[in-house]
Amino acid sequence: MDKKSLIEKAYELAKIQYAALGVDTDAVIEQMNKVQISLHCWQTDDVGGFERPDAELGGGGIQVTGNYPGKAKSIEQMRADLDKVLSLLPGKQRLNLHAIYGEFGGEFVDRDQIEIKHFQGWIDWAKERGLGLDFNPTCFSHPKADSGFTLSSKDESIRKFWVEHVKRCRVISAEMGRQLGTPCVMNTWIPDGSKDEPIDRNGYRSLLKKSLDEVYAVDYPEEYMLDAVESKLFGIGAEAMTVGSHDFYLAYAVANHKLICLDNGHFHLSEQVGDKISSCLQFVDKVLLHVTRPIRWDSDHVVTLNDEVKMIASEIVRNNFLDRVKIGLDFFDGSINRIGAYVVGARATQQAFLIAMLEPTKTMLAMEERGQYFERLAYLEVLKTRAFGAVWDYYCLVNGVSAGEDYVAEIQQYEKAVLKKR
Ligand code: RNT
Ligand code: ZN
């Protein structure tokens, strides 16, 4: 049997099985159009950026390990990689840029000097592809971040420098959203923290609040841009105190109508980001996700289809939160084929949403409300064994992208033809 017929046949059977549970798989495939993943451009080049020819991730308490060949070394290479990734993902995605990925034309443009013109090429590129853009100030990999403090720095000239950078990033974000007709989510994460026990936790936090108030003094229309703040537990070299802790940013977001960014690598390992979504959304309008896979610490491994990601997706789908949760990826692995890493992680995230949609939620909620807890547990277990892979393959087929393991060969081919020659 040819591959296409096999996928169709398997889907027909899966459709009958799911229908028996009360799930309409055709409607689910339609509903998947609502899941847009913001692809983090930095997986293609290990968070290097294009400020200088050999720019590398430095400091900030985050780390990329591995030097697998084929890393994108120019905007052209990065764009080629992104096109390849997009061609292997069903549905429509977004692209998430960091400020260090501007087109600086061979000149050094410091962070407090960046302008819209440095990103116009990206806006045009995104427009041609019908993609939305998201954005991030880059408050690391810079001499003025070496002290470990940026927006919360006690050195006024350094603090002002970063305030100016983030302000400019908002101007750029609003313009991206305006030109593309879809709001640009600008996420601010800073590495600020202290390796050892500080005396003045409060001083740094009040400086961060002051800086954010300065940064957000100008209002931009929500159709153009949305501001998000990303909390963290600790970073390498900043183990004792993180200025932008979860308490700090959640409170800031609630008080100032900002989005809270939940990165699932930024909490104690036994905490569940899936459990935080319905709490945050009682008090903030929208949440941004950084989906990642922490192993023992915030290691930013490639996302896989694990329980953590499934719970995140299921909380969003069960509560109809897709309009209120922006989904971004945040992992970087330089030890394997980077395009392969990218596609594995993005597809795993999409699959978690597909699985969540293939649940007869109403039926199971009724069981719960009747106190039928054995029945609820049994359904959760039965669902784990249903043929969601057949639905996934069919979803890929109707979207014209490789199903099953076929994308592996496509990436190997790209490696041979493109990546190996870099
Ligand atoms: C760092 C944060 C942050 C970065 C990116 C590159 O711990 O997760 O989101 O990973 O901005
Ligand atoms: Zn993150």
Short mmCIF file of C-alpha atoms and ligand atoms in Angstrom, two decimals:
data_model
loop_
_atom_site.label_atom_id
_atom_site.label_comp_id
_atom_site.label_asym_id
_atom_site.label_seq_id
_atom_site.Cartn_x
_atom_site.Cartn_y
_atom_site.Cartn_z
CA MET A 1 0.00 0.00 0.00
CA ASP A 2 1.38 3.47 -0.77
CA LYS A 3 2.08 5.81 2.12
CA LYS A 4 -0.82 8.14 1.45
CA SER A 5 -3.40 5.33 1.38
CA LEU A 6 -1.92 3.86 4.54
CA ILE A 7 -2.26 7.17 6.38
CA GLU A 8 -5.84 7.56 5.15
CA LYS A 9 -6.79 4.06 6.15
CA ALA A 10 -5.27 4.36 9.62
CA TYR A 11 -7.07 7.67 10.03
CA GLU A 12 -10.44 6.18 9.09
CA LEU A 13 -10.03 3.57 11.85
CA ALA A 14 -8.79 6.07 14.41
CA LYS A 15 -11.72 8.30 13.55
CA ILE A 16 -14.15 5.48 14.38
CA GLN A 17 -12.34 4.73 17.66
CA TYR A 18 -12.38 8.35 18.76
CA ALA A 19 -16.00 8.75 17.68
CA ALA A 20 -16.88 5.92 20.07
CA LEU A 21 -15.49 8.11 22.85
CA GLY A 22 -17.44 11.09 21.56
CA VAL A 23 -14.56 12.88 19.80
CA ASP A 24 -14.90 14.26 16.28
CA THR A 25 -11.42 13.97 14.75
CA ASP A 26 -12.26 16.04 11.66
CA ALA A 27 -13.30 18.91 13.92
CA VAL A 28 -10.07 18.50 15.91
CA ILE A 29 -7.99 18.79 12.74
CA GLU A 30 -9.84 22.00 11.97
CA GLN A 31 -9.33 23.25 15.53
CA MET A 32 -5.55 22.70 15.25
CA ASN A 33 -5.46 25.77 12.98
CA LYS A 34 -5.84 27.81 16.15
CA VAL A 35 -2.54 26.53 17.52
CA GLN A 36 0.22 28.87 16.40
CA ILE A 37 3.70 28.26 17.69
CA SER A 38 6.17 31.12 17.88
CA LEU A 39 9.43 29.65 16.62
CA HIS A 40 12.48 30.92 18.50
CA CYS A 41 15.02 31.87 15.84
CA TRP A 42 17.89 31.25 18.26
CA GLN A 43 17.77 27.46 17.92
CA THR A 44 19.49 27.82 14.52
CA ASP A 45 22.64 29.53 15.82
CA ASP A 46 23.01 28.77 19.54
CA VAL A 47 21.77 32.24 20.60
CA GLY A 48 24.70 33.93 18.83
CA GLY A 49 23.10 36.72 16.85
CA PHE A 50 24.54 38.94 14.12
CA GLU A 51 25.96 41.90 15.97
CA ARG A 52 29.51 40.85 15.20
CA PRO A 53 30.84 38.20 12.81
CA ASP A 54 31.63 35.62 15.48
CA ALA A 55 29.05 36.58 18.07
CA GLU A 56 28.44 33.98 20.75
CA LEU A 57 26.14 33.60 23.72
CA GLY A 58 27.96 35.03 26.72
CA GLY A 59 26.95 35.23 30.35
CA GLY A 60 23.38 35.72 31.37
CA GLY A 61 23.39 32.44 33.25
CA ILE A 62 22.20 30.50 30.22
CA GLN A 63 24.29 28.08 28.21
CA VAL A 64 24.30 26.20 24.93
CA THR A 65 26.39 23.07 24.77
CA GLY A 66 27.60 21.20 21.71
CA ASN A 67 29.29 22.21 18.49
CA TYR A 68 27.52 20.09 15.91
CA PRO A 69 28.42 21.36 12.43
CA GLY A 70 26.04 23.48 10.38
CA LYS A 71 25.19 26.38 12.70
CA ALA A 72 23.66 29.38 10.87
CA LYS A 73 26.34 32.05 10.55
CA SER A 74 24.46 34.71 8.61
CA ILE A 75 20.93 36.00 8.21
CA GLU A 76 20.68 34.25 4.84
CA GLN A 77 21.61 30.92 6.41
CA MET A 78 19.21 31.46 9.27
CA ARG A 79 16.38 32.28 6.89
CA ALA A 80 17.10 29.18 4.83
CA ASP A 81 16.99 27.09 8.01
CA LEU A 82 13.75 28.71 9.12
CA ASP A 83 12.16 28.00 5.74
CA LYS A 84 13.21 24.37 6.07
CA VAL A 85 11.74 24.14 9.56
CA LEU A 86 8.50 25.81 8.47
CA SER A 87 8.19 23.38 5.57
CA LEU A 88 8.18 20.48 8.02
CA LEU A 89 5.51 21.80 10.37
CA PRO A 90 1.78 21.51 9.71
CA GLY A 91 -0.21 24.72 10.14
CA LYS A 92 0.84 28.34 10.34
CA GLN A 93 3.47 29.47 12.84
CA ARG A 94 5.09 32.73 13.98
CA LEU A 95 8.73 33.75 14.27
CA ASN A 96 10.31 35.02 17.47
CA LEU A 97 13.40 37.25 17.10
CA HIS A 98 15.89 38.60 19.61
CA ALA A 99 17.33 42.10 19.24
CA ILE A 100 20.77 40.67 18.38
CA TYR A 101 19.36 39.32 15.10
CA GLY A 102 19.01 42.68 13.36
CA GLU A 103 20.50 43.43 9.95
CA PHE A 104 23.29 45.74 10.96
CA GLY A 105 24.98 45.81 7.56
CA GLY A 106 28.45 44.95 8.83
CA GLU A 107 28.53 47.92 11.20
CA PHE A 108 28.52 47.63 14.96
CA VAL A 109 25.26 49.05 16.27
CA ASP A 110 25.10 49.07 20.04
CA ARG A 111 21.94 47.95 21.79
CA ASP A 112 20.91 51.47 22.75
CA GLN A 113 21.07 52.47 19.08
CA ILE A 114 18.93 49.84 17.35
CA GLU A 115 16.14 51.04 15.10
CA ILE A 116 13.27 49.78 13.00
CA LYS A 117 15.44 49.88 9.88
CA HIS A 118 17.57 47.07 11.28
CA PHE A 119 14.52 44.82 11.34
CA GLN A 120 12.69 45.95 8.21
CA GLY A 121 14.24 43.05 6.29
CA TRP A 122 12.75 40.61 8.78
CA ILE A 123 9.36 42.32 8.58
CA ASP A 124 9.41 42.01 4.78
CA TRP A 125 10.56 38.41 5.03
CA ALA A 126 7.74 37.60 7.44
CA LYS A 127 5.19 39.43 5.32
CA GLU A 128 6.10 37.41 2.23
CA ARG A 129 5.42 34.25 4.21
CA GLY A 130 2.31 35.48 6.02
CA LEU A 131 4.03 35.04 9.38
CA GLY A 132 3.59 37.11 12.52
CA LEU A 133 6.67 38.28 14.41
CA ASP A 134 7.44 38.34 18.12
CA PHE A 135 10.40 40.07 19.70
CA ASN A 136 12.80 40.17 22.67
CA PRO A 137 15.27 42.72 23.98
CA THR A 138 18.69 41.10 24.42
CA CYS A 139 20.01 41.97 27.88
CA PHE A 140 22.92 39.50 27.88
CA SER A 141 26.02 38.73 25.76
CA HIS A 142 27.19 42.31 26.22
CA PRO A 143 29.95 44.00 28.26
CA LYS A 144 27.31 46.11 30.02
CA ALA A 145 25.71 42.90 31.31
CA ASP A 146 28.98 41.47 32.65
CA SER A 147 28.36 42.65 36.22
CA GLY A 148 25.27 40.44 36.30
CA PHE A 149 22.87 43.39 36.54
CA THR A 150 21.10 45.21 33.72
CA LEU A 151 17.71 46.87 34.36
CA SER A 152 18.35 46.52 38.10
CA SER A 153 21.91 47.81 38.01
CA LYS A 154 22.97 50.25 40.71
CA ASP A 155 25.26 51.88 38.15
CA GLU A 156 22.91 54.51 36.76
CA SER A 157 24.63 54.71 33.35
CA ILE A 158 24.28 50.94 32.90
CA ARG A 159 20.67 50.93 34.06
CA LYS A 160 19.85 53.76 31.67
CA PHE A 161 21.58 51.98 28.81
CA TRP A 162 19.35 48.94 29.23
CA VAL A 163 16.21 51.02 29.73
CA GLU A 164 16.98 52.67 26.40
CA HIS A 165 17.53 49.29 24.76
CA VAL A 166 14.22 47.88 25.96
CA LYS A 167 12.36 51.08 25.03
CA ARG A 168 13.74 50.86 21.50
CA CYS A 169 12.72 47.22 21.32
CA ARG A 170 9.15 48.26 22.08
CA VAL A 171 9.22 50.78 19.23
CA ILE A 172 10.45 48.04 16.90
CA SER A 173 7.87 45.53 18.19
CA ALA A 174 4.98 47.93 17.71
CA GLU A 175 6.11 48.58 14.15
CA MET A 176 6.39 44.85 13.46
CA GLY A 177 2.84 44.36 14.68
CA ARG A 178 1.55 47.37 12.76
CA GLN A 179 3.06 46.30 9.45
CA LEU A 180 2.14 42.65 9.80
CA GLY A 181 -1.37 43.16 11.15
CA THR A 182 -0.87 40.88 14.13
CA PRO A 183 0.30 41.95 17.59
CA CYS A 184 3.97 41.36 18.28
CA VAL A 185 4.54 39.87 21.73
CA MET A 186 7.63 41.45 23.22
CA ASN A 187 9.05 39.40 26.04
CA THR A 188 11.50 40.92 28.47
CA TRP A 189 13.83 38.60 30.29
CA ILE A 190 16.89 39.87 32.12
CA PRO A 191 19.59 37.75 33.74
CA ASP A 192 19.92 39.97 36.81
CA GLY A 193 20.83 38.16 39.95
CA SER A 194 23.47 37.44 42.48
CA LYS A 195 25.81 34.46 42.80
CA ASP A 196 25.96 34.68 46.56
CA GLU A 197 23.67 35.95 49.28
CA PRO A 198 23.06 39.66 48.65
CA ILE A 199 22.38 42.17 51.39
CA ASP A 200 20.08 44.32 49.31
CA ARG A 201 17.50 42.14 47.57
CA ASN A 202 15.00 44.91 48.00
CA GLY A 203 17.24 47.56 46.46
CA TYR A 204 17.66 45.60 43.22
CA ARG A 205 13.96 44.82 43.02
CA SER A 206 12.95 48.42 43.49
CA LEU A 207 15.40 49.41 40.76
CA LEU A 208 13.91 46.80 38.43
CA LYS A 209 10.42 48.12 39.13
CA LYS A 210 11.62 51.66 38.45
CA SER A 211 13.24 50.60 35.15
CA LEU A 212 10.14 48.73 33.99
CA ASP A 213 7.96 51.71 34.81
CA GLU A 214 10.26 53.86 32.67
CA VAL A 215 10.29 51.32 29.85
CA TYR A 216 6.49 51.01 29.80
CA ALA A 217 5.77 54.73 30.17
CA VAL A 218 4.63 54.88 26.53
CA ASP A 219 1.47 52.98 25.59
CA TYR A 220 1.23 51.15 22.28
CA PRO A 221 -2.05 49.86 20.85
CA GLU A 222 -2.72 46.21 21.72
CA GLU A 223 -3.23 45.45 18.02
CA TYR A 224 0.44 46.32 17.50
CA MET A 225 2.25 44.94 20.50
CA LEU A 226 1.85 43.18 23.82
CA ASP A 227 4.42 43.30 26.64
CA ALA A 228 5.39 40.18 28.56
CA VAL A 229 7.76 39.74 31.50
CA GLU A 230 9.59 36.47 32.13
CA SER A 231 10.47 35.28 35.61
CA LYS A 232 13.15 32.83 36.63
CA LEU A 233 14.28 30.84 39.62
CA PHE A 234 18.05 31.05 39.16
CA GLY A 235 20.76 31.13 36.53
CA ILE A 236 24.32 29.84 36.36
CA GLY A 237 26.40 32.26 38.39
CA ALA A 238 23.25 33.80 39.86
CA GLU A 239 22.18 31.03 42.19
CA ALA A 240 21.42 32.94 45.37
CA MET A 241 18.96 35.54 44.14
CA THR A 242 17.13 36.38 40.93
CA VAL A 243 15.85 39.93 40.87
CA GLY A 244 12.99 39.10 38.48
CA SER A 245 11.55 36.24 40.48
CA HIS A 246 8.11 34.77 39.78
CA ASP A 247 6.52 36.68 42.66
CA PHE A 248 8.02 39.91 41.37
CA TYR A 249 6.87 39.56 37.79
CA LEU A 250 3.48 38.03 38.45
CA ALA A 251 2.70 40.94 40.76
CA TYR A 252 4.09 43.39 38.21
CA ALA A 253 2.03 41.85 35.40
CA VAL A 254 -1.18 41.96 37.45
CA ALA A 255 -0.62 45.53 38.59
CA ASN A 256 0.37 46.82 35.15
CA HIS A 257 -1.73 44.75 32.73
CA LYS A 258 1.23 42.90 31.25
CA LEU A 259 1.53 39.30 30.12
CA ILE A 260 3.37 36.93 32.41
CA CYS A 261 5.76 34.62 30.57
CA LEU A 262 5.93 31.14 32.06
CA ASP A 263 9.06 29.25 30.99
CA ASN A 264 8.72 25.69 32.24
CA GLY A 265 12.46 25.55 32.92
CA HIS A 266 12.21 28.42 35.37
CA PHE A 267 10.64 26.77 38.38
CA HIS A 268 11.51 24.13 40.94
CA LEU A 269 11.48 20.86 39.03
CA SER A 270 8.46 19.51 40.89
CA GLU A 271 6.34 22.55 40.06
CA GLN A 272 4.04 22.29 37.06
CA VAL A 273 3.57 25.19 34.68
CA GLY A 274 0.39 23.43 33.53
CA ASP A 275 -1.01 24.05 36.99
CA LYS A 276 -0.10 27.74 36.95
CA ILE A 277 -2.03 28.73 33.83
CA SER A 278 -5.52 28.74 35.33
CA SER A 279 -4.23 30.61 38.38
CA CYS A 280 -2.51 33.34 36.38
CA LEU A 281 -5.44 33.73 34.01
CA GLN A 282 -7.79 34.65 36.87
CA PHE A 283 -5.75 37.84 37.22
CA VAL A 284 -3.87 38.57 33.98
CA ASP A 285 -5.45 38.82 30.57
CA LYS A 286 -2.91 36.73 28.70
CA VAL A 287 -0.01 34.39 29.36
CA LEU A 288 3.07 33.75 27.21
CA LEU A 289 4.65 30.32 27.31
CA HIS A 290 8.27 29.38 26.80
CA VAL A 291 8.03 25.67 26.19
CA THR A 292 11.27 23.89 26.96
CA ARG A 293 12.59 20.71 28.61
CA PRO A 294 14.63 21.14 31.76
CA ILE A 295 16.77 18.17 32.76
CA ARG A 296 17.86 18.61 36.39
CA TRP A 297 18.08 22.37 35.86
CA ASP A 298 17.00 24.96 33.27
CA SER A 299 18.99 23.07 30.65
CA ASP A 300 16.81 24.04 27.66
CA HIS A 301 16.82 20.59 26.07
CA VAL A 302 14.76 19.95 22.95
CA VAL A 303 11.07 19.66 23.83
CA THR A 304 9.66 16.14 23.70
CA LEU A 305 6.13 14.89 24.09
CA ASN A 306 6.36 14.47 27.87
CA ASP A 307 3.79 14.74 30.65
CA GLU A 308 4.74 18.31 31.44
CA VAL A 309 4.06 19.60 27.94
CA LYS A 310 0.91 17.48 27.66
CA MET A 311 -0.45 19.00 30.85
CA ILE A 312 0.28 22.52 29.64
CA ALA A 313 -1.57 21.87 26.37
CA SER A 314 -4.43 20.11 28.08
CA GLU A 315 -5.03 22.96 30.54
CA ILE A 316 -5.18 25.40 27.63
CA VAL A 317 -7.48 23.29 25.48
CA ARG A 318 -9.83 22.13 28.26
CA ASN A 319 -10.48 25.71 29.28
CA ASN A 320 -10.63 27.21 25.83
CA PHE A 321 -7.63 29.42 26.59
CA LEU A 322 -6.06 29.30 23.12
CA ASP A 323 -6.87 32.98 22.57
CA ARG A 324 -5.32 33.96 25.88
CA VAL A 325 -2.14 31.92 25.79
CA LYS A 326 0.66 32.76 23.36
CA ILE A 327 2.82 29.73 22.71
CA GLY A 328 6.55 30.22 22.28
CA LEU A 329 9.40 27.73 22.25
CA ASP A 330 12.63 28.24 24.15
CA PHE A 331 15.23 25.52 23.82
CA PHE A 332 18.68 25.42 22.29
CA ASP A 333 20.71 22.33 21.63
CA GLY A 334 23.95 22.65 19.68
CA SER A 335 24.94 19.02 20.11
CA ILE A 336 22.73 17.54 17.38
CA ASN A 337 21.52 18.63 13.96
CA ARG A 338 19.96 21.97 14.91
CA ILE A 339 17.20 21.82 12.32
CA GLY A 340 16.36 18.33 13.52
CA ALA A 341 16.29 19.60 17.10
CA TYR A 342 14.02 22.46 16.07
CA VAL A 343 11.54 20.28 14.22
CA VAL A 344 11.43 17.57 16.90
CA GLY A 345 10.64 20.16 19.58
CA ALA A 346 8.10 22.09 17.53
CA ARG A 347 6.27 18.96 16.40
CA ALA A 348 6.21 17.58 19.95
CA THR A 349 4.57 20.80 21.12
CA GLN A 350 1.98 20.63 18.35
CA GLN A 351 1.32 16.97 19.17
CA ALA A 352 0.64 17.84 22.80
CA PHE A 353 -2.13 20.17 21.62
CA LEU A 354 -3.52 17.57 19.25
CA ILE A 355 -3.67 15.01 22.07
CA ALA A 356 -5.38 17.55 24.30
CA MET A 357 -8.03 18.14 21.64
CA LEU A 358 -8.64 14.42 21.24
CA GLU A 359 -10.15 14.23 24.71
CA PRO A 360 -13.88 13.90 25.39
CA THR A 361 -13.60 16.63 28.00
CA LYS A 362 -17.33 17.14 28.56
CA THR A 363 -17.89 13.46 29.28
CA MET A 364 -14.97 13.33 31.68
CA LEU A 365 -15.98 16.53 33.42
CA ALA A 366 -19.45 15.07 33.97
CA MET A 367 -17.83 11.99 35.56
CA GLU A 368 -15.83 14.22 37.85
CA GLU A 369 -18.85 16.24 38.88
CA ARG A 370 -20.77 13.03 39.63
CA GLY A 371 -17.88 11.81 41.78
CA GLN A 372 -17.11 8.97 39.35
CA TYR A 373 -13.38 9.10 39.95
CA PHE A 374 -12.61 5.54 38.87
CA GLU A 375 -14.34 6.23 35.56
CA ARG A 376 -12.39 9.49 35.13
CA LEU A 377 -9.11 7.71 35.79
CA ALA A 378 -10.01 4.87 33.44
CA TYR A 379 -10.80 7.28 30.60
CA LEU A 380 -7.51 9.10 31.14
CA GLU A 381 -5.75 5.74 30.83
CA VAL A 382 -7.76 4.57 27.81
CA LEU A 383 -6.94 7.80 26.00
CA LYS A 384 -3.23 7.14 26.43
CA THR A 385 -3.60 4.03 24.28
CA ARG A 386 -5.73 5.53 21.49
CA ALA A 387 -4.17 5.98 18.05
CA PHE A 388 -3.43 9.69 18.15
CA GLY A 389 -0.45 9.07 15.83
CA ALA A 390 -2.85 8.15 13.04
CA VAL A 391 -4.63 11.49 13.49
CA TRP A 392 -1.30 13.32 13.60
CA ASP A 393 -0.13 11.69 10.35
CA TYR A 394 -3.38 12.58 8.67
CA TYR A 395 -3.13 16.16 9.95
CA CYS A 396 0.35 16.33 8.39
CA LEU A 397 -0.93 14.82 5.15
CA VAL A 398 -3.76 17.32 4.71
CA ASN A 399 -1.30 20.12 5.46
CA GLY A 400 1.11 18.84 2.83
CA VAL A 401 4.01 18.09 5.20
CA SER A 402 5.87 14.83 5.85
CA ALA A 403 4.11 12.48 8.21
CA GLY A 404 5.55 9.89 10.57
CA GLU A 405 9.32 9.49 10.39
CA ASP A 406 9.61 10.89 6.85
CA TYR A 407 10.85 14.27 8.08
CA VAL A 408 14.02 12.58 9.35
CA ALA A 409 15.17 11.79 5.81
CA GLU A 410 14.25 15.30 4.67
CA ILE A 411 16.44 16.82 7.36
CA GLN A 412 19.28 14.42 6.55
CA GLN A 413 19.00 15.54 2.96
CA TYR A 414 19.14 19.21 4.01
CA GLU A 415 22.16 18.46 6.16
CA LYS A 416 23.96 16.90 3.22
CA ALA A 417 23.03 19.58 0.72
CA VAL A 418 23.24 22.68 2.92
CA LEU A 419 24.45 22.35 6.50
CA LYS A 420 27.57 20.29 5.78
CA LYS A 421 28.76 22.90 3.27
CA ARG A 422 28.83 25.75 5.79
C1 RNT B 1 16.58 32.47 29.89
C2 RNT B 1 15.20 32.69 29.37
C3 RNT B 1 15.11 33.45 28.07
C4 RNT B 1 16.13 33.02 27.04
C5 RNT B 1 15.89 33.58 25.66
C6 RNT B 1 17.07 33.39 24.76
O1 RNT B 1 16.63 31.63 30.96
O2 RNT B 1 14.54 31.48 29.28
O3 RNT B 1 13.82 33.35 27.58
O4 RNT B 1 16.22 31.64 26.95
O5 RNT B 1 15.49 34.88 25.74
ZN ZN B 2 12.59 31.53 28.36
#
